[in-house]
PDB file of C-alpha atoms in Angstrom:
ATOM      1  CA  ALA A   1      24.118  -1.476  -7.831  1.00 68.00           C
ATOM      2  CA  GLN A   2      21.684   1.049  -6.694  1.00 75.00           C
ATOM      3  CA  SER A   3      21.736   2.557  -3.486  1.00 86.00           C
ATOM      4  CA  VAL A   4      19.621   5.367  -1.491  1.00 92.00           C
ATOM      5  CA  SER A   5      20.681   7.680   0.774  1.00 93.00           C
ATOM      6  CA  GLN A   6      18.962   9.601   3.249  1.00 94.00           C
ATOM      7  CA  HIS A   7      21.397  12.438   5.322  1.00 87.00           C
ATOM      8  CA  ASN A   8      18.976  13.045   7.721  1.00 88.00           C
ATOM      9  CA  HIS A   9      18.685  10.595  10.325  1.00 91.00           C
ATOM     10  CA  HIS A  10      17.020  12.144  12.965  1.00 95.00           C
ATOM     11  CA  VAL A  11      14.682  15.503  12.698  1.00 96.00           C
ATOM     12  CA  ILE A  12      12.603  17.414  15.717  1.00 97.00           C
ATOM     13  CA  LEU A  13      10.223  19.726  14.440  1.00 97.00           C
ATOM     14  CA  SER A  14       7.386  21.650  16.367  1.00 97.00           C
ATOM     15  CA  GLU A  15       3.968  21.258  15.023  1.00 96.00           C
ATOM     16  CA  ALA A  16       2.954  23.127  12.152  1.00 96.00           C
ATOM     17  CA  ALA A  17       6.276  23.528  10.784  1.00 97.00           C
ATOM     18  CA  SER A  18       7.338  22.785   7.286  1.00 97.00           C
ATOM     19  CA  LEU A  19       9.296  19.564   6.462  1.00 97.00           C
ATOM     20  CA  GLU A  20      11.711  18.416   4.017  1.00 97.00           C
ATOM     21  CA  LEU A  21      13.419  15.087   3.874  1.00 97.00           C
ATOM     22  CA  GLY A  22      16.335  14.164   1.908  1.00 96.00           C
ATOM     23  CA  CYS A  23      16.801  11.103  -0.536  1.00 96.00           C
ATOM     24  CA  ASN A  24      19.215  10.667  -3.021  1.00 95.00           C
ATOM     25  CA  TYR A  25      19.848   7.383  -5.071  1.00 92.00           C
ATOM     26  CA  SER A  26      22.087   6.124  -7.229  1.00 88.00           C
ATOM     27  CA  TYR A  27      21.452   4.201 -10.242  1.00 78.00           C
ATOM     28  CA  GLY A  28      21.933   4.512 -14.107  1.00 71.00           C
ATOM     29  CA  GLY A  29      18.574   3.386 -15.386  1.00 76.00           C
ATOM     30  CA  THR A  30      14.884   3.913 -15.161  1.00 79.00           C
ATOM     31  CA  VAL A  31      13.982   4.140 -11.548  1.00 83.00           C
ATOM     32  CA  ASN A  32      10.382   4.180  -9.866  1.00 89.00           C
ATOM     33  CA  LEU A  33      10.809   5.805  -6.187  1.00 92.00           C
ATOM     34  CA  PHE A  34       9.334   5.083  -3.292  1.00 94.00           C
ATOM     35  CA  TRP A  35       8.620   6.942   0.217  1.00 96.00           C
ATOM     36  CA  TYR A  36       7.491   4.864   2.806  1.00 95.00           C
ATOM     37  CA  VAL A  37       6.496   5.692   6.308  1.00 96.00           C
ATOM     38  CA  GLN A  38       6.941   3.439   9.718  1.00 94.00           C
ATOM     39  CA  TYR A  39       4.867   4.584  12.202  1.00 94.00           C
ATOM     40  CA  PRO A  40       5.866   3.166  16.119  1.00 90.00           C
ATOM     41  CA  GLY A  41       5.413  -0.214  16.479  1.00 86.00           C
ATOM     42  CA  GLN A  42       3.779  -0.685  13.338  1.00 87.00           C
ATOM     43  CA  HIS A  43       4.965  -2.051  10.149  1.00 87.00           C
ATOM     44  CA  LEU A  44       5.975   0.073   6.196  1.00 91.00           C
ATOM     45  CA  GLN A  45       3.402   1.665   4.445  1.00 92.00           C
ATOM     46  CA  LEU A  46       3.806   3.390   1.470  1.00 92.00           C
ATOM     47  CA  LEU A  47       3.510   7.168   1.047  1.00 95.00           C
ATOM     48  CA  LEU A  48       3.510   8.127  -2.168  1.00 95.00           C
ATOM     49  CA  LYS A  49       5.466   6.414  -5.379  1.00 92.00           C
ATOM     50  CA  TYR A  50       6.916   7.999  -8.495  1.00 92.00           C
ATOM     51  CA  PHE A  51       6.777   5.735 -11.310  1.00 88.00           C
ATOM     52  CA  SER A  52       6.983   8.281 -14.399  1.00 87.00           C
ATOM     53  CA  GLY A  53       5.020  11.801 -15.977  1.00 90.00           C
ATOM     54  CA  ASP A  54       4.773  14.519 -13.619  1.00 92.00           C
ATOM     55  CA  PRO A  55       7.467  14.614 -11.590  1.00 93.00           C
ATOM     56  CA  LEU A  56       5.804  15.915  -8.634  1.00 96.00           C
ATOM     57  CA  VAL A  57       3.872  13.587  -6.921  1.00 95.00           C
ATOM     58  CA  LYS A  58       1.544  14.225  -3.872  1.00 95.00           C
ATOM     59  CA  GLY A  59       0.746  11.092  -1.468  1.00 92.00           C
ATOM     60  CA  ILE A  60      -1.275  10.612   1.860  1.00 91.00           C
ATOM     61  CA  LYS A  61      -2.018  12.880   4.307  1.00 93.00           C
ATOM     62  CA  GLY A  62      -0.529  15.513   2.508  1.00 95.00           C
ATOM     63  CA  PHE A  63       2.674  14.437   1.800  1.00 96.00           C
ATOM     64  CA  GLU A  64       4.248  15.031  -1.419  1.00 97.00           C
ATOM     65  CA  ALA A  65       7.753  14.437  -3.101  1.00 97.00           C
ATOM     66  CA  GLU A  66       9.815  15.968  -5.853  1.00 96.00           C
ATOM     67  CA  PHE A  67      12.095  13.760  -8.584  1.00 94.00           C
ATOM     68  CA  ILE A  68      14.556  15.760  -9.855  1.00 94.00           C
ATOM     69  CA  LYS A  69      16.559  13.346 -12.183  1.00 90.00           C
ATOM     70  CA  SER A  70      19.452  15.485 -12.755  1.00 91.00           C
ATOM     71  CA  LYS A  71      20.463  15.566  -8.771  1.00 93.00           C
ATOM     72  CA  PHE A  72      19.055  12.085  -8.294  1.00 93.00           C
ATOM     73  CA  SER A  73      16.505  13.355  -6.013  1.00 95.00           C
ATOM     74  CA  PHE A  74      13.477  12.572  -4.787  1.00 96.00           C
ATOM     75  CA  ASN A  75      12.669  15.015  -1.395  1.00 97.00           C
ATOM     76  CA  LEU A  76      10.214  14.344   0.590  1.00 97.00           C
ATOM     77  CA  ARG A  77       7.878  17.591   2.205  1.00 97.00           C
ATOM     78  CA  LYS A  78       5.053  18.844   4.031  1.00 97.00           C
ATOM     79  CA  PRO A  79       3.917  22.380   4.097  1.00 97.00           C
ATOM     80  CA  SER A  80       2.644  21.766   7.923  1.00 97.00           C
ATOM     81  CA  VAL A  81       3.388  18.582   9.887  1.00 97.00           C
ATOM     82  CA  GLN A  82       1.345  17.253  12.858  1.00 97.00           C
ATOM     83  CA  TRP A  83       2.100  15.154  16.073  1.00 96.00           C
ATOM     84  CA  SER A  84       0.556  12.309  14.500  1.00 96.00           C
ATOM     85  CA  ASP A  85       3.688  12.286  11.615  1.00 97.00           C
ATOM     86  CA  THR A  86       5.947  11.073  14.081  1.00 97.00           C
ATOM     87  CA  ALA A  87       7.321   7.744  12.450  1.00 96.00           C
ATOM     88  CA  GLU A  88      10.293   6.563  10.579  1.00 95.00           C
ATOM     89  CA  TYR A  89      10.406   7.773   6.692  1.00 97.00           C
ATOM     90  CA  PHE A  90      12.202   5.205   4.604  1.00 96.00           C
ATOM     91  CA  CYS A  91      13.067   6.139   0.294  1.00 96.00           C
ATOM     92  CA  ALA A  92      13.024   3.406  -1.688  1.00 93.00           C
ATOM     93  CA  VAL A  93      14.254   2.549  -4.909  1.00 90.00           C
ATOM     94  CA  ASN A  94      13.069   0.001  -7.683  1.00 84.00           C
ATOM     95  CA  ASP A  95      15.077  -0.519 -10.794  1.00 73.00           C
ATOM     96  CA  GLY A  96      11.664  -0.929 -12.532  1.00 63.00           C
ATOM     97  CA  GLY A  97      13.413  -4.318 -14.113  1.00 62.00           C
ATOM     98  CA  GLY A  98      11.811  -7.817 -14.406  1.00 58.00           C
ATOM     99  CA  TYR A  99      13.034  -8.125 -10.567  1.00 60.00           C
ATOM    100  CA  GLN A 100      11.688  -6.339  -8.391  1.00 68.00           C
ATOM    101  CA  LYS A 101      14.749  -5.368  -6.155  1.00 77.00           C
ATOM    102  CA  VAL A 102      13.708  -2.663  -3.832  1.00 85.00           C
ATOM    103  CA  THR A 103      16.580  -0.979  -1.736  1.00 88.00           C
ATOM    104  CA  PHE A 104      15.395   1.031   0.856  1.00 92.00           C
ATOM    105  CA  GLY A 105      17.410   4.029   2.548  1.00 93.00           C
ATOM    106  CA  THR A 106      18.561   4.012   6.252  1.00 92.00           C
ATOM    107  CA  GLY A 107      15.378   6.045   7.529  1.00 94.00           C
ATOM    108  CA  THR A 108      14.739   9.376   8.637  1.00 96.00           C
ATOM    109  CA  LYS A 109      13.316   9.758  12.273  1.00 95.00           C
ATOM    110  CA  LEU A 110      10.819  12.753  12.606  1.00 97.00           C
ATOM    111  CA  GLN A 111      10.118  13.493  15.931  1.00 97.00           C
ATOM    112  CA  VAL A 112       6.990  16.030  15.832  1.00 97.00           C
ATOM    113  CA  ILE A 113       6.527  18.345  19.249  1.00 96.00           C
ATOM    114  CA  PRO A 114       3.195  19.214  20.062  1.00 91.00           C
TER     115      PRO A 114
ATOM    116  CA  ASP B   1      -8.861  -9.131   5.930  1.00 60.00           C
ATOM    117  CA  THR B   2      -4.834  -8.849   6.585  1.00 68.00           C
ATOM    118  CA  ALA B   3      -3.302  -9.012   3.474  1.00 90.00           C
ATOM    119  CA  VAL B   4       0.199 -10.181   4.492  1.00 95.00           C
ATOM    120  CA  SER B   5       0.018 -12.054   7.855  1.00 95.00           C
ATOM    121  CA  GLN B   6       3.177 -13.468   9.275  1.00 95.00           C
ATOM    122  CA  THR B   7       3.938 -15.249  12.612  1.00 95.00           C
ATOM    123  CA  PRO B   8       4.518 -15.140  15.442  1.00 96.00           C
ATOM    124  CA  LYS B   9       4.870 -11.683  16.215  1.00 94.00           C
ATOM    125  CA  TYR B  10       7.496 -12.361  18.850  1.00 95.00           C
ATOM    126  CA  LEU B  11       9.723 -14.834  18.925  1.00 96.00           C
ATOM    127  CA  VAL B  12      12.010 -15.159  21.932  1.00 96.00           C
ATOM    128  CA  THR B  13      14.844 -18.110  21.527  1.00 96.00           C
ATOM    129  CA  GLN B  14      18.552 -19.570  22.942  1.00 96.00           C
ATOM    130  CA  MET B  15      21.690 -19.174  20.404  1.00 96.00           C
ATOM    131  CA  GLY B  16      21.950 -22.271  18.794  1.00 96.00           C
ATOM    132  CA  ASN B  17      18.020 -23.276  18.180  1.00 97.00           C
ATOM    133  CA  ASP B  18      15.943 -23.479  15.103  1.00 97.00           C
ATOM    134  CA  LYS B  19      13.370 -21.308  14.362  1.00 97.00           C
ATOM    135  CA  SER B  20      10.561 -20.769  11.512  1.00 97.00           C
ATOM    136  CA  ILE B  21       8.587 -17.565  10.626  1.00 97.00           C
ATOM    137  CA  LYS B  22       5.378 -18.357   8.311  1.00 97.00           C
ATOM    138  CA  CYS B  23       4.458 -15.697   5.852  1.00 97.00           C
ATOM    139  CA  GLU B  24       1.200 -15.617   3.865  1.00 97.00           C
ATOM    140  CA  GLN B  25      -0.669 -12.761   1.256  1.00 96.00           C
ATOM    141  CA  ASN B  26      -4.191 -13.006   0.240  1.00 95.00           C
ATOM    142  CA  LEU B  27      -3.528 -10.210  -2.512  1.00 93.00           C
ATOM    143  CA  GLY B  28      -2.599 -12.603  -5.080  1.00 92.00           C
ATOM    144  CA  HIS B  29       0.797 -10.913  -6.286  1.00 92.00           C
ATOM    145  CA  ASP B  30       3.274 -13.072  -7.524  1.00 90.00           C
ATOM    146  CA  THR B  31       6.442 -11.648  -5.727  1.00 91.00           C
ATOM    147  CA  MET B  32       7.128 -12.308  -1.863  1.00 93.00           C
ATOM    148  CA  TYR B  33      10.159 -10.848   0.217  1.00 94.00           C
ATOM    149  CA  TRP B  34      12.046 -10.831   3.531  1.00 95.00           C
ATOM    150  CA  TYR B  35      13.612  -7.886   4.864  1.00 94.00           C
ATOM    151  CA  LYS B  36      15.219  -7.990   7.882  1.00 95.00           C
ATOM    152  CA  GLN B  37      15.503  -4.488  10.001  1.00 93.00           C
ATOM    153  CA  ASP B  38      18.007  -3.757  12.416  1.00 90.00           C
ATOM    154  CA  SER B  39      18.197  -1.797  15.875  1.00 88.00           C
ATOM    155  CA  LYS B  40      18.765   0.950  13.960  1.00 86.00           C
ATOM    156  CA  LYS B  41      15.953   0.931  11.651  1.00 85.00           C
ATOM    157  CA  PHE B  42      18.271  -0.246   8.738  1.00 88.00           C
ATOM    158  CA  LEU B  43      15.843  -2.756   6.007  1.00 90.00           C
ATOM    159  CA  LYS B  44      17.552  -5.160   3.994  1.00 90.00           C
ATOM    160  CA  ILE B  45      16.024  -7.295   1.588  1.00 90.00           C
ATOM    161  CA  MET B  46      17.415 -11.065   2.251  1.00 93.00           C
ATOM    162  CA  PHE B  47      15.530 -12.894  -0.256  1.00 91.00           C
ATOM    163  CA  SER B  48      12.662 -12.622  -3.013  1.00 90.00           C
ATOM    164  CA  TYR B  49      11.008 -15.297  -4.883  1.00 90.00           C
ATOM    165  CA  ASN B  50       8.616 -14.984  -7.819  1.00 88.00           C
ATOM    166  CA  ASN B  51       6.273 -17.709  -8.424  1.00 86.00           C
ATOM    167  CA  LYS B  52       7.736 -19.489  -6.123  1.00 84.00           C
ATOM    168  CA  GLU B  53      11.139 -19.434  -7.708  1.00 87.00           C
ATOM    169  CA  LEU B  54      14.182 -17.663  -6.122  1.00 88.00           C
ATOM    170  CA  ILE B  55      15.351 -14.228  -7.642  1.00 85.00           C
ATOM    171  CA  ILE B  56      16.831 -12.212  -5.475  1.00 82.00           C
ATOM    172  CA  ASN B  57      19.104 -14.134  -2.605  1.00 82.00           C
ATOM    173  CA  GLU B  58      21.246 -11.589  -0.691  1.00 82.00           C
ATOM    174  CA  THR B  59      24.418 -11.828   1.313  1.00 77.00           C
ATOM    175  CA  VAL B  60      22.903 -13.763   3.986  1.00 87.00           C
ATOM    176  CA  PRO B  61      24.138 -16.392   5.685  1.00 90.00           C
ATOM    177  CA  ASN B  62      23.323 -20.124   4.264  1.00 91.00           C
ATOM    178  CA  ARG B  63      21.703 -20.646   8.025  1.00 95.00           C
ATOM    179  CA  PHE B  64      18.604 -18.687   6.484  1.00 95.00           C
ATOM    180  CA  SER B  65      17.203 -21.037   4.219  1.00 94.00           C
ATOM    181  CA  PRO B  66      13.484 -19.931   2.532  1.00 94.00           C
ATOM    182  CA  LYS B  67      10.825 -22.271   1.289  1.00 93.00           C
ATOM    183  CA  SER B  68       7.819 -20.993  -0.774  1.00 93.00           C
ATOM    184  CA  PRO B  69       5.541 -23.404  -1.216  1.00 92.00           C
ATOM    185  CA  ASP B  70       3.235 -21.975  -3.313  1.00 92.00           C
ATOM    186  CA  LYS B  71       2.972 -17.961  -4.537  1.00 90.00           C
ATOM    187  CA  ALA B  72       1.117 -17.247  -1.580  1.00 95.00           C
ATOM    188  CA  HIS B  73       3.247 -18.269   1.022  1.00 96.00           C
ATOM    189  CA  LEU B  74       7.296 -17.602   1.730  1.00 96.00           C
ATOM    190  CA  ASN B  75       8.432 -19.238   5.010  1.00 96.00           C
ATOM    191  CA  LEU B  76      12.059 -18.591   6.846  1.00 97.00           C
ATOM    192  CA  HIS B  77      13.338 -20.998   8.434  1.00 96.00           C
ATOM    193  CA  ILE B  78      16.391 -20.257  10.449  1.00 96.00           C
ATOM    194  CA  ASN B  79      19.262 -22.400  11.868  1.00 96.00           C
ATOM    195  CA  SER B  80      21.707 -22.229  14.865  1.00 96.00           C
ATOM    196  CA  LEU B  81      20.711 -19.017  15.681  1.00 96.00           C
ATOM    197  CA  GLU B  82      23.158 -16.162  16.994  1.00 96.00           C
ATOM    198  CA  LEU B  83      22.856 -13.307  18.922  1.00 95.00           C
ATOM    199  CA  GLY B  84      22.839 -11.279  15.785  1.00 94.00           C
ATOM    200  CA  ASP B  85      20.075 -12.396  14.547  1.00 95.00           C
ATOM    201  CA  SER B  86      18.510 -10.814  16.630  1.00 96.00           C
ATOM    202  CA  ALA B  87      16.282  -8.493  14.784  1.00 96.00           C
ATOM    203  CA  VAL B  88      12.326  -7.649  13.130  1.00 95.00           C
ATOM    204  CA  TYR B  89      11.984  -9.623  10.357  1.00 96.00           C
ATOM    205  CA  PHE B  90       9.491  -8.583   7.989  1.00 95.00           C
ATOM    206  CA  CYS B  91       7.988 -10.493   4.906  1.00 96.00           C
ATOM    207  CA  ALA B  92       6.571  -8.305   1.931  1.00 94.00           C
ATOM    208  CA  SER B  93       4.999  -8.657  -1.473  1.00 93.00           C
ATOM    209  CA  SER B  94       4.270  -6.663  -4.474  1.00 90.00           C
ATOM    210  CA  GLN B  95       2.963  -7.287  -7.868  1.00 86.00           C
ATOM    211  CA  SER B  96       5.089  -6.069 -11.276  1.00 74.00           C
ATOM    212  CA  SER B  97       6.717  -2.892  -9.783  1.00 66.00           C
ATOM    213  CA  GLU B  98       3.956  -1.491  -7.920  1.00 75.00           C
ATOM    214  CA  LYS B  99       4.332  -0.985  -4.353  1.00 85.00           C
ATOM    215  CA  LEU B 100       5.555  -3.456  -1.267  1.00 90.00           C
ATOM    216  CA  PHE B 101       2.663  -4.143   1.103  1.00 93.00           C
ATOM    217  CA  PHE B 102       4.346  -5.409   4.287  1.00 94.00           C
ATOM    218  CA  GLY B 103       3.356  -7.642   7.143  1.00 94.00           C
ATOM    219  CA  SER B 104       3.736  -6.407  10.579  1.00 92.00           C
ATOM    220  CA  GLY B 105       6.807  -8.309  11.196  1.00 94.00           C
ATOM    221  CA  THR B 106       8.524 -10.812  13.384  1.00 96.00           C
ATOM    222  CA  GLN B 107      10.360  -9.758  16.158  1.00 95.00           C
ATOM    223  CA  LEU B 108      12.978 -12.080  16.908  1.00 96.00           C
ATOM    224  CA  SER B 109      15.277 -11.845  20.104  1.00 96.00           C
ATOM    225  CA  VAL B 110      18.036 -14.447  20.962  1.00 96.00           C
ATOM    226  CA  LEU B 111      19.332 -14.621  24.211  1.00 95.00           C
TER     227      LEU B 111
END
């Protein structure tokens, strides 16, 4: 069974600081990888996704993530965070098979201090 | 136009009651899901339907019964509600292995 680990549960940064959130997954086959964001009081929205090709993917709002197959990792990065980035961030993996079972990590709460 | 809509947004009820949450998507997707998000924000899949057929049924108590009258709707009925059922329930839909589109959530509080 697939699983996703996010090691940072709560991250506090000042505005303009750089961000990197860790995500590791466990699955032996082909995977599709996602980062979702949940702003306070809102539903989840897709930030970016990786299916194949260039392992460095760029998403909305200046976020990017790098897929490193050898490390089973898909870390999320942003060079300079803003107060509006305060949210919960979820890494997710889909086994890409016929049944689209998406497994989410436990989430990382990002708090950006003005 | 709301892509995935679920009602109600808030649901407060007593233990032992039976309640339903409705979900509709207008995206033409074949697959719909129910996820439960607990107080620690952990998201866990409960069910998934593909073209009205149940394809994923995680270890969810039998008190939870999904129903999909057509591929655009996936409702969730919960019998004999318990305190531990308090959570936010998200409906979602997707097409193939593409991204999930989430509803705005139903915050269920069992007293």
